[in-house]
Tab-separated table of C-alpha atoms in Angstrom:
chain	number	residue	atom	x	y	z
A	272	UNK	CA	-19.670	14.395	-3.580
A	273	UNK	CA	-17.445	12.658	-0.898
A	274	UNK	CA	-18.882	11.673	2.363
A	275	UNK	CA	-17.180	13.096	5.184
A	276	UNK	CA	-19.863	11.625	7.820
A	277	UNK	CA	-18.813	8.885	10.320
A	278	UNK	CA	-21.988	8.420	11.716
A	279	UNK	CA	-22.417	4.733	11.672
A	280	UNK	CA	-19.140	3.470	10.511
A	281	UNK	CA	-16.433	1.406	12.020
A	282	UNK	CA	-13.198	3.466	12.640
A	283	UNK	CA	-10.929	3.896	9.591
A	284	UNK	CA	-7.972	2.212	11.583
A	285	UNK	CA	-10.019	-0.958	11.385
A	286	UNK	CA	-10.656	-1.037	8.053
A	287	UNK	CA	-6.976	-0.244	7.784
A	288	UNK	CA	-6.050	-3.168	10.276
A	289	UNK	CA	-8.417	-5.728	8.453
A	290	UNK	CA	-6.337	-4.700	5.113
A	291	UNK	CA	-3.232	-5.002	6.530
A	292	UNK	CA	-3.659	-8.681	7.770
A	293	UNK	CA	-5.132	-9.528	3.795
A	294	UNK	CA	-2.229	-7.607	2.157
A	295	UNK	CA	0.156	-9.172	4.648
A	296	UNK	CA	-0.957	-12.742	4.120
A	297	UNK	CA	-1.714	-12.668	0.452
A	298	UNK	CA	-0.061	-9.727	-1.254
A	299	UNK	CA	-1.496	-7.421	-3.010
A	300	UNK	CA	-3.077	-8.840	-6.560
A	301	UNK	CA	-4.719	-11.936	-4.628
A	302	UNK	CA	-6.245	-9.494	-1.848
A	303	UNK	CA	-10.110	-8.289	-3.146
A	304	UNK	CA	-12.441	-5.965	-1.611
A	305	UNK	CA	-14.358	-8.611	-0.408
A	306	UNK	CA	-11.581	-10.218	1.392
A	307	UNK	CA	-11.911	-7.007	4.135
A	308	UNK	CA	-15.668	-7.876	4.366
A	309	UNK	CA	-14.931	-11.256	4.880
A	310	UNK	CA	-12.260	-10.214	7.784
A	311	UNK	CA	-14.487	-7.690	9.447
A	312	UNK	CA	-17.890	-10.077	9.100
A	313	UNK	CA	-19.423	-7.054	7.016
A	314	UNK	CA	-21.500	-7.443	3.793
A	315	UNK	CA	-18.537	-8.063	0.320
A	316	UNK	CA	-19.714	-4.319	-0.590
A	317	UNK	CA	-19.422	-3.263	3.058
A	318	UNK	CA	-15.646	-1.643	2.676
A	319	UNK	CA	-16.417	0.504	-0.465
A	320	UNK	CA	-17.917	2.735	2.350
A	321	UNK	CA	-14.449	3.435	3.403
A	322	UNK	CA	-12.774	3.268	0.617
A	323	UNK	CA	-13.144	3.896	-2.973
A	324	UNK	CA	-10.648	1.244	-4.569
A	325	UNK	CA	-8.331	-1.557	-3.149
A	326	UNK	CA	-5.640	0.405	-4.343
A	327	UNK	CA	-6.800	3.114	-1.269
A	328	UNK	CA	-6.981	0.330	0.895
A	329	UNK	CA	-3.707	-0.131	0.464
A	330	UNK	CA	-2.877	3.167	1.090
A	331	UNK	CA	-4.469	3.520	4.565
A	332	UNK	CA	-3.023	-0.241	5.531
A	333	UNK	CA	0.932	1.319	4.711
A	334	UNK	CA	-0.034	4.438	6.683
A	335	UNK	CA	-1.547	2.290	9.195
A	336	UNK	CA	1.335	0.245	9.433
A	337	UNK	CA	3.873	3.310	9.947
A	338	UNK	CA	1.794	4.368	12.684
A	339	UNK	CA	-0.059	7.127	10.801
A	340	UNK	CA	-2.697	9.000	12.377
A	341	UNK	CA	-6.099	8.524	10.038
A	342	UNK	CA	-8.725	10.275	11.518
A	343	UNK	CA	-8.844	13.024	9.622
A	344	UNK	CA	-9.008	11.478	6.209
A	345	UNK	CA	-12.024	11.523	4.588
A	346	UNK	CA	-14.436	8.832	3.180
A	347	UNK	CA	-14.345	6.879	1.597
A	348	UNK	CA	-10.627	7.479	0.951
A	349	UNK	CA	-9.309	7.423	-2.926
A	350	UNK	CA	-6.050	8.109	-4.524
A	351	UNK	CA	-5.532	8.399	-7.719
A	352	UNK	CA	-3.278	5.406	-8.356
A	353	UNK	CA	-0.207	2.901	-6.360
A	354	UNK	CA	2.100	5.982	-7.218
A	355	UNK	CA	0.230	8.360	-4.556
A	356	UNK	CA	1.076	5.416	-1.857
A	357	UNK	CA	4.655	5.355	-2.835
A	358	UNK	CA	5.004	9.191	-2.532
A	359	UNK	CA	3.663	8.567	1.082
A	360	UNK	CA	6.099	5.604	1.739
A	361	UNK	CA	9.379	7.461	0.092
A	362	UNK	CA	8.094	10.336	2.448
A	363	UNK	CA	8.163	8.153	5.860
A	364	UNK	CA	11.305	6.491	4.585
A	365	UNK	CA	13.470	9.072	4.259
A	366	UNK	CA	11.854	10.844	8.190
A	367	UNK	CA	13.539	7.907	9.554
A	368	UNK	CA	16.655	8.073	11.466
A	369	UNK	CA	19.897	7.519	9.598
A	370	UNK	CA	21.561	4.871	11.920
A	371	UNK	CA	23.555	7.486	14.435
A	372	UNK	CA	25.375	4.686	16.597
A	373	UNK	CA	26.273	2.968	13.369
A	374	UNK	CA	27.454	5.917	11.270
A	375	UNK	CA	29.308	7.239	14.850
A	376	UNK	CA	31.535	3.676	14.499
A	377	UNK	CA	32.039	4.760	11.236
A	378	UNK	CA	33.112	8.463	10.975
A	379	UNK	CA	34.646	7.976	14.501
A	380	UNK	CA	35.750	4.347	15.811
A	381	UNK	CA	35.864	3.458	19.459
A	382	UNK	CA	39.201	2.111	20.595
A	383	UNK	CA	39.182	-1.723	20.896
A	384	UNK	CA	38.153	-2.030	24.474
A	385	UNK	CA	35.325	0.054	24.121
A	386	UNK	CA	34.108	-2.398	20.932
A	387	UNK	CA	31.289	-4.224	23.375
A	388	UNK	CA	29.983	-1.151	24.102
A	389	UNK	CA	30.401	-0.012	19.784
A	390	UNK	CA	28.604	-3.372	18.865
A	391	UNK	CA	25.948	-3.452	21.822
A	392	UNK	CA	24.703	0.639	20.446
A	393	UNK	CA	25.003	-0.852	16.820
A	394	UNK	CA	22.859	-4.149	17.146
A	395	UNK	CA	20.238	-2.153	19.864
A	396	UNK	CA	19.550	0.423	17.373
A	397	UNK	CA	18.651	-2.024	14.862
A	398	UNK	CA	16.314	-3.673	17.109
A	399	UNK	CA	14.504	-0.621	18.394
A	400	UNK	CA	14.118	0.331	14.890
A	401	UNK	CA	12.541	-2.997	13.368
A	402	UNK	CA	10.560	-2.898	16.288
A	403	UNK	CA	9.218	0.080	15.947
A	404	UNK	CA	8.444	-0.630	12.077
A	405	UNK	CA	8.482	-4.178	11.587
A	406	UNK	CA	4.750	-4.409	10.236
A	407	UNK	CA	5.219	-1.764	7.702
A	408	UNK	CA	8.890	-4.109	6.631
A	409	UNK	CA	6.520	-7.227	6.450
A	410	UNK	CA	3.858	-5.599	4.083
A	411	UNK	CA	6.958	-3.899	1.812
A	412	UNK	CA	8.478	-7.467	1.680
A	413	UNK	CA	5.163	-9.279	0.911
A	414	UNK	CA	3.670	-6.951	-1.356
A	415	UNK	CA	7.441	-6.537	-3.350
A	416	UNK	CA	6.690	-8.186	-6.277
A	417	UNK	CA	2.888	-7.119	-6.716
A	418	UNK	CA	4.646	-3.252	-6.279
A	419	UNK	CA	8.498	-3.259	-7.273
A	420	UNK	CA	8.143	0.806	-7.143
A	421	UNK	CA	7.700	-0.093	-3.547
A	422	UNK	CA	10.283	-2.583	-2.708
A	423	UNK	CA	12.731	0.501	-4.941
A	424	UNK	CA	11.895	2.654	-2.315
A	425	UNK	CA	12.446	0.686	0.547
A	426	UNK	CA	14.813	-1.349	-0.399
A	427	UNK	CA	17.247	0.713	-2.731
A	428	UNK	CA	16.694	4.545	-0.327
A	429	UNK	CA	16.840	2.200	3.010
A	430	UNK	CA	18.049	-1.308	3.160
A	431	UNK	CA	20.668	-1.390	0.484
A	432	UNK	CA	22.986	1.525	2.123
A	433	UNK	CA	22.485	0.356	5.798
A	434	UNK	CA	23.506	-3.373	4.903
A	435	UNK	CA	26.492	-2.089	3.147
A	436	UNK	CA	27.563	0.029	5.991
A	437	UNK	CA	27.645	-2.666	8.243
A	438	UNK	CA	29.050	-4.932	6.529
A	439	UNK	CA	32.033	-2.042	6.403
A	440	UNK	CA	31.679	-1.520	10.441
A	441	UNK	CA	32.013	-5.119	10.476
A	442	UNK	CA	34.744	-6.072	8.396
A	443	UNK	CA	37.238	-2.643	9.974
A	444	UNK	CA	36.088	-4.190	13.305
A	445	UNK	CA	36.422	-8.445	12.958
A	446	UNK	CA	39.876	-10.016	13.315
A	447	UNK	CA	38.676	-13.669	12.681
A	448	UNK	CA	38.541	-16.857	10.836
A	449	UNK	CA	35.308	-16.700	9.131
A	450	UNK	CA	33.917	-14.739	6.611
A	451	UNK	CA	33.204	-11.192	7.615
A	452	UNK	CA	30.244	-10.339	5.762
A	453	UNK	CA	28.680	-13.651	6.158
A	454	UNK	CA	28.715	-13.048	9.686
A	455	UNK	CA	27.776	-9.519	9.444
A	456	UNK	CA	24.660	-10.602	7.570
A	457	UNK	CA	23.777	-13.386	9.869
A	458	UNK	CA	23.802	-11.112	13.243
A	459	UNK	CA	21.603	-8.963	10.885
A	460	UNK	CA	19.128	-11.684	10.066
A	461	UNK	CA	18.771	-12.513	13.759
A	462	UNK	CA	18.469	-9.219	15.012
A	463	UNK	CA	15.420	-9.130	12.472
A	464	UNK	CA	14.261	-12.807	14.010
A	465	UNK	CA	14.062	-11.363	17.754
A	466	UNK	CA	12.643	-7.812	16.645
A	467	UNK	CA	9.987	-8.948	14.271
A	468	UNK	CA	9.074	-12.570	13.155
A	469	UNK	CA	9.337	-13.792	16.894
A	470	UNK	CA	6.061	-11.382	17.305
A	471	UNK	CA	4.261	-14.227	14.952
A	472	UNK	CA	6.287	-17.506	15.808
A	473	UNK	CA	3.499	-19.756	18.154
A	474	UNK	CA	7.037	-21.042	19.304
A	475	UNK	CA	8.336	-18.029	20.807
A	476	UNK	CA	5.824	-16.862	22.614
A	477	UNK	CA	7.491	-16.907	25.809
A	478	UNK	CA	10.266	-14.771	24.962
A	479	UNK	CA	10.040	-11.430	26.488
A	480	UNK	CA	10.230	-8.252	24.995
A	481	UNK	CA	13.417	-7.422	27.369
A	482	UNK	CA	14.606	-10.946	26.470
A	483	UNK	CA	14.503	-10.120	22.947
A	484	UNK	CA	15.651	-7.043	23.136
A	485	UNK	CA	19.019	-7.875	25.071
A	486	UNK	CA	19.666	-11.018	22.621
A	487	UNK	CA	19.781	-8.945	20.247
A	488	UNK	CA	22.220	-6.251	21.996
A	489	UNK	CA	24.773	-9.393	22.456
A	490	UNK	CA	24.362	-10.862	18.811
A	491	UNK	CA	27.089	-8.702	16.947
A	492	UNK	CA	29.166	-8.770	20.275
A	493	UNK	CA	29.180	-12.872	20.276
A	494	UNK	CA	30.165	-12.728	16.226
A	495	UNK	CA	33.214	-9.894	16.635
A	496	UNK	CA	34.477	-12.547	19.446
A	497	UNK	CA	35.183	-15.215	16.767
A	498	UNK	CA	38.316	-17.007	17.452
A	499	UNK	CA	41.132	-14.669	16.132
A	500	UNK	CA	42.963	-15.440	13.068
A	501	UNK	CA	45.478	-17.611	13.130
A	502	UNK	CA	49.995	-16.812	12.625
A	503	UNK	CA	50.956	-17.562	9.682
A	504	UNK	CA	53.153	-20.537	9.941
């Protein structure tokens, strides 16, 4: 029989936390069982109180990462196999919002003078969105190639479509020199910088949240204001 008594035991979240920093640093065929002891200064057999296998460590370190309630699970936690976890994962995937400001520019452009305000809604809600998630983005990326079912549904249900869509928004929208996806791309990549790996760069500690988040507002604004193409001669 499963336990279902606490009494004694650390709270599941940081179990889930102490997984989430192994998985996250090593992926997921170098992280062991004892690794979790190690983190939390418990005995190597300690976690097997909590959970029954790593692969239901994993589990409650995704949920944990997505912000998933896991009180109410009970221990230690099993699941049959990595495919249970994806389930989960393709389940908070597709609750997330569909890009509204974006798909807006899309279905129904701004006029040109409103653009600033087009590109300010577009880069924000990419911000607040890989701010909101960014640790659950880090462990899909790092675990990828341990899990490819899991990278397929991140980065085939999620990624894929938004990149192309903005690369559309952006190319209808830019009227300069460079190359338009390039640069659609590179506002992308640091949006991503400011909203998540500034949160572990030593070197940008001192960068605010609100300083962050406003960069990030003006980076698609400062890359549509290219120098305009030139006449023909």
């Amino acid at each position: 029989m499963r336990r279902s008594s606490r009494l004694g035991l650390r709270p599941l979240s940081e179990i889930a936390e102490a997984g989430l920093h192994c998985f996250t640093q090593r992926g997921f065929r170098l992280t062991q069982m004892s690794d979790i002891g190690a983190e939390l200064g418990m005995s190597p057999s300690a976690a097997y109180r909590y959970v029954e296998s790593k692969e239901a460590l994993f589990h409650i370190a995704a949920l944990h990462a997505a912000g998933t309630p896991l009180g109410g699970l009970p221990l230690p936690v099993a699941v049959s196999d990595l495919a249970e976890t994806v389930l989960s994962i393709e389940a908070i995937v597709h609750s997330w919002p569909r890009w509204p400001a974006l798909r807006a520019a899309l279905d129904h452009p701004s006029p040109v003078y409103s653009l600033e305000h087009e590109a300010e809604g577009i880069a924000t809600e990419l911000y607040d969105f890989l701010a909101a998630t960014w640790r659950l983005i880090v462990l899909f990326d790092r675990t990828a190639n341990d899990i490819p079912s899991l990278k397929t549904a991140f980065t085939q249900q999620y990624r894929a479509p938004y990149l192309a869509d903005i690369v559309t928004w952006f190319g209808r929208r830019y009227d300069g020199d460079g190359p338009a996806e390039a640069l659609a791309r590179s506002g992308i990549e640091a949006i991503s910088w400011l909203a998540m790996r500034r949160r572990t760069d030593p070197a940008a500690a001192s960068i605010t949240e609100e300083e962050a988040r406003r960069a990030a507002a003006r980076c698609l604004i400062a890359l549509l204001q290219a120098p305009q193409r030139r006449p023909a001669m």
